[in-house]
Amino acid sequence: MMRLPNMVAASFQPGGSDIATYHFNSDNGAPVCDQIMNALLSCNQGSETAYGADQYTAKLAPAYSEFFERETFVFPVGTGTAGNGLALGAITPPYGTIFCHESAHIVTTEGGAPEFYSGGGRMTLLPGEHNKVSSATLQQALQRHGIGNVHHMAASSISLTQATEAGAVYGAEELKELTAIAHKAGLKVHLDGARISNAIVHLGLTPAEMTWKAGVDILTFGTTKNGTMNAEAVITFDPEIARVLGFMHKRAGHLFSKMRYMSVQLLSYLENDLWCANALRANENAVRVASALAQCADVVLAHPVQINEVFAVLPPRLSNALREKGIHLRPWNLGGNGEGFRLVMSYSDSSEQIQRFEDACREDAAAWNVGPKDAIPSTVRLD
Amino acid sequence: MMRLPNMVAASFQPGGSDIATYHFNSDNGAPVCDQIMNALLSCNQGSETAYGADQYTAKLAPAYSEFFERETFVFPVGTGTAGNGLALGAITPPYGTIFCHESAHIVTTEGGAPEFYSGGGRMTLLPGEHNKVSSATLQQALQRHGIGNVHHMAASSISLTQATEAGAVYGAEELKELTAIAHKAGLKVHLDGARISNAIVHLGLTPAEMTWKAGVDILTFGTTKNGTMNAEAVITFDPEIARVLGFMHKRAGHLFSKMRYMSVQLLSYLENDLWCANALRANENAVRVASALAQCADVVLAHPVQINEVFAVLPPRLSNALREKGIHLRPWNLGGNGEGFRLVMSYSDSSEQIQRFEDACREDAAAWNVGPKDAIPSTVRLD
Amino acid sequence: MMRLPNMVAASFQPGGSDIATYHFNSDNGAPVCDQIMNALLSCNQGSETAYGADQYTAKLAPAYSEFFERETFVFPVGTGTAGNGLALGAITPPYGTIFCHESAHIVTTEGGAPEFYSGGGRMTLLPGEHNKVSSATLQQALQRHGIGNVHHMAASSISLTQATEAGAVYGAEELKELTAIAHKAGLKVHLDGARISNAIVHLGLTPAEMTWKAGVDILTFGTTKNGTMNAEAVITFDPEIARVLGFMHKRAGHLFSKMRYMSVQLLSYLENDLWCANALRANENAVRVASALAQCADVVLAHPVQINEVFAVLPPRLSNALREKGIHLRPWNLGGNGEGFRLVMSYSDSSEQIQRFEDACREDAAAWNVGPKDAIPSTVRLD
Amino acid sequence: MMRLPNMVAASFQPGGSDIATYHFNSDNGAPVCDQIMNALLSCNQGSETAYGADQYTAKLAPAYSEFFERETFVFPVGTGTAGNGLALGAITPPYGTIFCHESAHIVTTEGGAPEFYSGGGRMTLLPGEHNKVSSATLQQALQRHGIGNVHHMAASSISLTQATEAGAVYGAEELKELTAIAHKAGLKVHLDGARISNAIVHLGLTPAEMTWKAGVDILTFGTTKNGTMNAEAVITFDPEIARVLGFMHKRAGHLFSKMRYMSVQLLSYLENDLWCANALRANENAVRVASALAQCADVVLAHPVQINEVFAVLPPRLSNALREKGIHLRPWNLGGNGEGFRLVMSYSDSSEQIQRFEDACREDAAAWNVGPKDAIPSTVRLD
């Protein structure tokens, strides 16, 4: 595959910089955590029936139904793009449109998966601060679109990202208001939960409160960024959507023959609240990093720090100092004057690594004689 | 997922029998072999860049280019259905038709993946002994179809299965004749290689002789049935097909974020000729099983035994005796009078297990006072 | 377009013979009848609102609701292929399969329209005498397919052709039995009515008895072969199917801006029972032609003559004699020993033309000294 | 169809006003002109071979090849949406994106035809004055998109509208600059020519200069708005694109069985320069209407008047006066303070009708004592 220059370009330098030695690059770069790896080893005994008829897959729906406090249908997939595509395709007809944020991951970097899985649907793009869609914006968009006008496409679904690509989190009330508007207009509601565990622990809600109790019909439940080996799941609470997904999931080649290795990960992910412990660690690391930056002069946070991501514009002085200490940052277009960077923390970051970052910032703060700022500016904006 | 009765039905009892304790069910039921599991553990250290920009994926194309003795493009996928769908979609336009055997796996049990990935293509079904397509059949079909007739679909590609679902293998000369006819008519050639390693070792050819030297443009390279953890690969030797696949592969959600865990398996699969060793063991087990059956009276083999599958019609006397010994067989419709069964052997079958089967057959042979037959009837037919 | 050799081949010589001067070629070759042409002239006054908001389109649904004795939704299209594609796409999901006869027009000569409009669906082909599907065949096919098995596609719909491509007609009871089986299995029922008027007048039923009263959910109502200028209609009695069709119809480019010219034809087609008068004339012409042939020795009718088509195998002696009289016949593969031909009669055939054909046959009969046969053998078979 | 409230809403009141008695509503509302209707009558004699093998279709490619001074492939279709969909589908793969203006007709009111015909492609929307795309905008968009990045879609084509939905026309040099940028990036160029005749006569260019000499690969050649009966054509100069179109055109149900009635219109449209004469008349009527408005105080033209459309913001005083005289205007959102209206003139507008409009404006000008303005403000902008 590496012979394909375009794929190299695509995957090796999304930010355009050499990120070979970078340490806060992405939670996708983290290894598989020990509990998950042990689960994989533990199920690697003897023969099992293929295509999901094994003893582990048999426990999936019960375990997740308990997790979500309601009958739950679970479809394991290997990537978030597959999960989002399948989920949106199951609730959007070929002649339908999906309302979503103009910078949503499904729009910017999933290669047209929503169009592929819906069979020719469209995404209607909405603006919004920190990649969040507001109720007012949604309402206006629905009005402008017109329901049932055959010269337009059918208003079919909405996709919200929790937490957003900017690291922002929808509160339960915000979600309820949005899903109420969507349902009233006949739309189904999808949640892209690539980092949903980080959002849940940030809000201190139950998985049920974060999903179906807030009006979510179907979600992509991400676990890979939080410790598993390419194991995501499309989750729905609607039997009819599940019936359709059964066919789509197989048809697209996401029904694994050796399913046990997917199922055992998704089961282990819930055991000992692993999902929660890993997400908490990642979020805490982000607070440490953001707090360290907050002490430094001329630093601006582009988005609130609510999960395991920090988006910061740094003065050249500081970014150079970090570089010299072997801390390479991933450039990110945040507008403004200085250099923008995205820092993503993970459950697997060593305390030493974070410590080193904190030390570097403390040095900078001291050198520039600036007293520690008291709080992380959680809604600072750039122009 | 287990809440979906249809999926249970689909995966748990494809043959309609209780196969929970069955021992020769499918090579999809085998565990991951030690070398592969160790490779997974060995690469689970520290952080790696996501989406294929890691050190393992960097070695994929070079390793497979050496394996196939030519520049090779490799696209890892999690299932054979995904591999076949992507491969066929890359060489078949939405208005095109794929020529293939009427009982090919892509026709019978992949949920319409070829139609999905081609965007509305069709499969034109051909008959043939042991699921093999003959040159004469292909030539007639192309003639009947008519090239360039817009009232029909565009004749675009052909998919051959090596080895076939009946365990039969195309010889290199057979393949060359078929691919020459296909190319002359403007078709691209796809090989479904779910069990290609078993076919290669049976024929004693090189991977190059089995593929591009025989006129294959693109293939699904199966490794899961032969020891890996849900790791298949779409392989092509054509840069333009590879360019298209790059987009389709991502778009369908098969570009893994933690790609290293796919790549390291596909690399390890070639090391120490693991692919070859496992396939040989599986094939040998099949020969032992078939030889044991061949001693028994009233047994008919429906297809030649060339890889790790045996298709046999047994007298009730024998099938009952096996059952009583805890050897449950998977029913398979083979026509004829007796009960048909499919036995699939794997690299992981213990020698004791095979031994038990041999003993049971020897007992039957003795009891029914029939001298050992000399050879396995390799082309016995049923009516 | 004529620069495209393939399209020339496709349209100019579907039967492989020079049909430039042939007189019983196809009812598609007939001109537009006077009443329809006058209707077009009559509505060509002044300005009308576009896209179906004109006074003529306003009368469509009421007129057809009266015609079918039930609320009816009408979607004008320019071709039968568009009609069949839209109709099947509206009742078949991308992961669904359509049960139909293996020689149905949607299978053999519509360029993959069902796959296109369903977004990747499949057609499951059934055998049957005179292109008719029997209840037994359908029941077996459904059983074999398995409902809800995700490894197969979803059993979604059935398409029946009335009259069939072999000129055979389903009786009302036959249809009811088939549609009952289909509905019980959760299938929607489509009728390809390219020659439905000919079938209705043959059976002496009402349009309601021929369609929804017999369990038809949606049909392609053909009028072009029976006197209009490229005006067909997709007709359904189900408001939800109609809602979906509204979007599909526009999306595929079948919502005409100057809709009045489509609607006025479909309205005029019902006036003075034009549909009925033209179909009767065409059927009568077929009876005259078949009766003439029946007098001749060594003639075999391949299919019953129930509408405006005659399928006959002629002795070279007779086909040559006809050729010499300037009556060129369109070759048609009917198996058997002699030469097969398809003769299609139309409302527009002049009585002289039929007379000439009758004379030629009478001469042949006299010359070969064979007394007139009494009846048309309506179910003669070839081997 | 009128039973479908959504379709009624869609087609009857796109502007939200009662347009039943409106006189400058749309060129889609005009009748078929006499020359075309006579051509239809003249070809309605005797039998013709179906599906394009008739004597009229035989003349299509030669006639259009002469018209465009180059070998030309012609595919008749019934609507502009079908034409645009087919054209874009032939040059855009399912994983590709089409660059176009954010207010292009293919985006706003074709029900998702581009996504349908491309099999899941996307439209990347660009801003631009008077619905025109500038070279700078295109260049930036291509740079931002990135060529060959599999996480995005493949940059495949661009669609430009000539004249645009705002009645603006691209000059030959503007087009050449845009198509050069597009071709350099590997894009194919499509022209939506719903009103291309009006643009050609405005610029005084030859059809060749307006299309392939300016870098256009394929176009939708509109004739319906300019006098025919639902007859448009997809036109390309590229044999390979034509080969693909042959299959797509049939597959989508746009290959008419009684093709002669489409072809004879497209032939007659070129005879006696009918296309040119009708377009000139329509454009002249627009100039008369715009000049009349230009005399009145407080009138602002939103877009330059270059073809047969006028977009004007009128003071309530004037719009009411017109209403009282039975001249109902079609509301159009043009921003600004006053009421916006779109006036579309056609070849069929009677001189009296235009006269009545001019009189009304003269009265208003006199009453408000404003001397005639000298010129039509051709680039007045609104805020």
PDB file of N, CA and C in Angstrom, chain C residues 329-363:
ATOM      1  N   LEU C 329     -39.591 -11.342 -42.074  1.00  0.00           N
ATOM      2  CA  LEU C 329     -39.935 -11.718 -40.699  1.00  0.00           C
ATOM      3  C   LEU C 329     -38.754 -11.506 -39.770  1.00  0.00           C
ATOM      4  N   ARG C 330     -39.049 -11.208 -38.530  1.00  0.00           N
ATOM      5  CA  ARG C 330     -37.976 -10.978 -37.562  1.00  0.00           C
ATOM      6  C   ARG C 330     -37.600 -12.291 -36.885  1.00  0.00           C
ATOM      7  N   PRO C 331     -36.385 -12.755 -37.116  1.00  0.00           N
ATOM      8  CA  PRO C 331     -35.953 -14.014 -36.504  1.00  0.00           C
ATOM      9  C   PRO C 331     -36.025 -13.944 -34.983  1.00  0.00           C
ATOM     10  N   TRP C 332     -36.380 -15.053 -34.374  1.00  0.00           N
ATOM     11  CA  TRP C 332     -36.474 -15.117 -32.908  1.00  0.00           C
ATOM     12  C   TRP C 332     -36.086 -16.523 -32.486  1.00  0.00           C
ATOM     13  N   ASN C 333     -35.220 -16.629 -31.521  1.00  0.00           N
ATOM     14  CA  ASN C 333     -34.771 -17.950 -31.106  1.00  0.00           C
ATOM     15  C   ASN C 333     -35.868 -18.687 -30.347  1.00  0.00           C
ATOM     16  N   LEU C 334     -36.456 -19.685 -30.998  1.00  0.00           N
ATOM     17  CA  LEU C 334     -37.542 -20.459 -30.368  1.00  0.00           C
ATOM     18  C   LEU C 334     -37.142 -21.919 -30.216  1.00  0.00           C
ATOM     19  N   GLY C 335     -35.838 -22.190 -30.376  1.00  0.00           N
ATOM     20  CA  GLY C 335     -35.392 -23.578 -30.311  1.00  0.00           C
ATOM     21  C   GLY C 335     -36.006 -24.361 -31.467  1.00  0.00           C
ATOM     22  N   GLY C 336     -36.074 -25.650 -31.348  1.00  0.00           N
ATOM     23  CA  GLY C 336     -36.689 -26.463 -32.396  1.00  0.00           C
ATOM     24  C   GLY C 336     -35.842 -26.559 -33.654  1.00  0.00           C
ATOM     25  N   ASN C 337     -36.420 -27.164 -34.694  1.00  0.00           N
ATOM     26  CA  ASN C 337     -35.648 -27.406 -35.919  1.00  0.00           C
ATOM     27  C   ASN C 337     -35.764 -26.291 -36.939  1.00  0.00           C
ATOM     28  N   GLY C 338     -36.992 -25.853 -37.224  1.00  0.00           N
ATOM     29  CA  GLY C 338     -37.191 -24.830 -38.255  1.00  0.00           C
ATOM     30  C   GLY C 338     -36.653 -23.475 -37.836  1.00  0.00           C
ATOM     31  N   GLU C 339     -37.023 -22.434 -38.604  1.00  0.00           N
ATOM     32  CA  GLU C 339     -36.629 -21.072 -38.261  1.00  0.00           C
ATOM     33  C   GLU C 339     -37.711 -20.473 -37.365  1.00  0.00           C
ATOM     34  N   GLY C 340     -37.287 -19.838 -36.261  1.00  0.00           N
ATOM     35  CA  GLY C 340     -38.255 -19.190 -35.379  1.00  0.00           C
ATOM     36  C   GLY C 340     -38.421 -17.724 -35.722  1.00  0.00           C
ATOM     37  N   PHE C 341     -39.635 -17.213 -35.551  1.00  0.00           N
ATOM     38  CA  PHE C 341     -39.910 -15.805 -35.826  1.00  0.00           C
ATOM     39  C   PHE C 341     -40.854 -15.231 -34.779  1.00  0.00           C
ATOM     40  N   ARG C 342     -40.712 -13.916 -34.493  1.00  0.00           N
ATOM     41  CA  ARG C 342     -41.688 -13.225 -33.655  1.00  0.00           C
ATOM     42  C   ARG C 342     -42.426 -12.229 -34.526  1.00  0.00           C
ATOM     43  N   LEU C 343     -43.759 -12.308 -34.538  1.00  0.00           N
ATOM     44  CA  LEU C 343     -44.574 -11.336 -35.262  1.00  0.00           C
ATOM     45  C   LEU C 343     -45.366 -10.530 -34.243  1.00  0.00           C
ATOM     46  N   VAL C 344     -45.214  -9.208 -34.289  1.00  0.00           N
ATOM     47  CA  VAL C 344     -45.974  -8.354 -33.373  1.00  0.00           C
ATOM     48  C   VAL C 344     -46.913  -7.477 -34.179  1.00  0.00           C
ATOM     49  N   MET C 345     -48.193  -7.562 -33.856  1.00  0.00           N
ATOM     50  CA  MET C 345     -49.182  -6.762 -34.559  1.00  0.00           C
ATOM     51  C   MET C 345     -49.489  -5.502 -33.750  1.00  0.00           C
ATOM     52  N   SER C 346     -50.067  -4.511 -34.440  1.00  0.00           N
ATOM     53  CA  SER C 346     -50.362  -3.258 -33.756  1.00  0.00           C
ATOM     54  C   SER C 346     -51.704  -2.709 -34.217  1.00  0.00           C
ATOM     55  N   TYR C 347     -52.229  -1.777 -33.450  1.00  0.00           N
ATOM     56  CA  TYR C 347     -53.490  -1.107 -33.799  1.00  0.00           C
ATOM     57  C   TYR C 347     -53.388  -0.456 -35.170  1.00  0.00           C
ATOM     58  N   SER C 348     -52.144  -0.185 -35.606  1.00  0.00           N
ATOM     59  CA  SER C 348     -51.980   0.636 -36.812  1.00  0.00           C
ATOM     60  C   SER C 348     -51.761  -0.204 -38.077  1.00  0.00           C
ATOM     61  N   ASP C 349     -51.710  -1.512 -37.935  1.00  0.00           N
ATOM     62  CA  ASP C 349     -51.515  -2.329 -39.136  1.00  0.00           C
ATOM     63  C   ASP C 349     -52.722  -2.145 -40.066  1.00  0.00           C
ATOM     64  N   SER C 350     -52.425  -1.876 -41.336  1.00  0.00           N
ATOM     65  CA  SER C 350     -53.542  -1.697 -42.276  1.00  0.00           C
ATOM     66  C   SER C 350     -54.147  -3.062 -42.587  1.00  0.00           C
ATOM     67  N   SER C 351     -55.414  -3.077 -42.894  1.00  0.00           N
ATOM     68  CA  SER C 351     -56.093  -4.329 -43.218  1.00  0.00           C
ATOM     69  C   SER C 351     -55.455  -4.953 -44.452  1.00  0.00           C
ATOM     70  N   GLU C 352     -54.959  -4.117 -45.368  1.00  0.00           N
ATOM     71  CA  GLU C 352     -54.307  -4.633 -46.575  1.00  0.00           C
ATOM     72  C   GLU C 352     -53.072  -5.456 -46.189  1.00  0.00           C
ATOM     73  N   GLN C 353     -52.353  -4.909 -45.221  1.00  0.00           N
ATOM     74  CA  GLN C 353     -51.107  -5.577 -44.821  1.00  0.00           C
ATOM     75  C   GLN C 353     -51.421  -6.981 -44.288  1.00  0.00           C
ATOM     76  N   ILE C 354     -52.419  -7.038 -43.432  1.00  0.00           N
ATOM     77  CA  ILE C 354     -52.805  -8.341 -42.881  1.00  0.00           C
ATOM     78  C   ILE C 354     -53.300  -9.231 -44.023  1.00  0.00           C
ATOM     79  N   GLN C 355     -54.107  -8.622 -44.892  1.00  0.00           N
ATOM     80  CA  GLN C 355     -54.657  -9.364 -46.026  1.00  0.00           C
ATOM     81  C   GLN C 355     -53.522 -10.014 -46.831  1.00  0.00           C
ATOM     82  N   ARG C 356     -52.484  -9.230 -47.107  1.00  0.00           N
ATOM     83  CA  ARG C 356     -51.377  -9.746 -47.905  1.00  0.00           C
ATOM     84  C   ARG C 356     -50.759 -10.973 -47.237  1.00  0.00           C
ATOM     85  N   PHE C 357     -50.667 -10.901 -45.930  1.00  0.00           N
ATOM     86  CA  PHE C 357     -50.091 -12.020 -45.183  1.00  0.00           C
ATOM     87  C   PHE C 357     -51.006 -13.241 -45.293  1.00  0.00           C
ATOM     88  N   GLU C 358     -52.303 -12.996 -45.148  1.00  0.00           N
ATOM     89  CA  GLU C 358     -53.274 -14.101 -45.232  1.00  0.00           C
ATOM     90  C   GLU C 358     -53.225 -14.747 -46.619  1.00  0.00           C
ATOM     91  N   ASP C 359     -53.160 -13.917 -47.636  1.00  0.00           N
ATOM     92  CA  ASP C 359     -53.105 -14.460 -49.009  1.00  0.00           C
ATOM     93  C   ASP C 359     -51.892 -15.371 -49.181  1.00  0.00           C
ATOM     94  N   ALA C 360     -50.755 -14.890 -48.704  1.00  0.00           N
ATOM     95  CA  ALA C 360     -49.530 -15.673 -48.868  1.00  0.00           C
ATOM     96  C   ALA C 360     -49.667 -17.040 -48.202  1.00  0.00           C
ATOM     97  N   CYS C 361     -50.277 -17.036 -47.030  1.00  0.00           N
ATOM     98  CA  CYS C 361     -50.447 -18.316 -46.311  1.00  0.00           C
ATOM     99  C   CYS C 361     -51.454 -19.214 -47.054  1.00  0.00           C
ATOM    100  N   ARG C 362     -52.517 -18.612 -47.567  1.00  0.00           N
ATOM    101  CA  ARG C 362     -53.522 -19.412 -48.273  1.00  0.00           C
ATOM    102  C   ARG C 362     -52.871 -20.098 -49.478  1.00  0.00           C
ATOM    103  N   GLU C 363     -52.056 -19.306 -50.192  1.00  0.00           N
ATOM    104  CA  GLU C 363     -51.339 -19.880 -51.340  1.00  0.00           C
ATOM    105  C   GLU C 363     -50.511 -21.083 -50.910  1.00  0.00           C
TER     106      GLU C 363
END
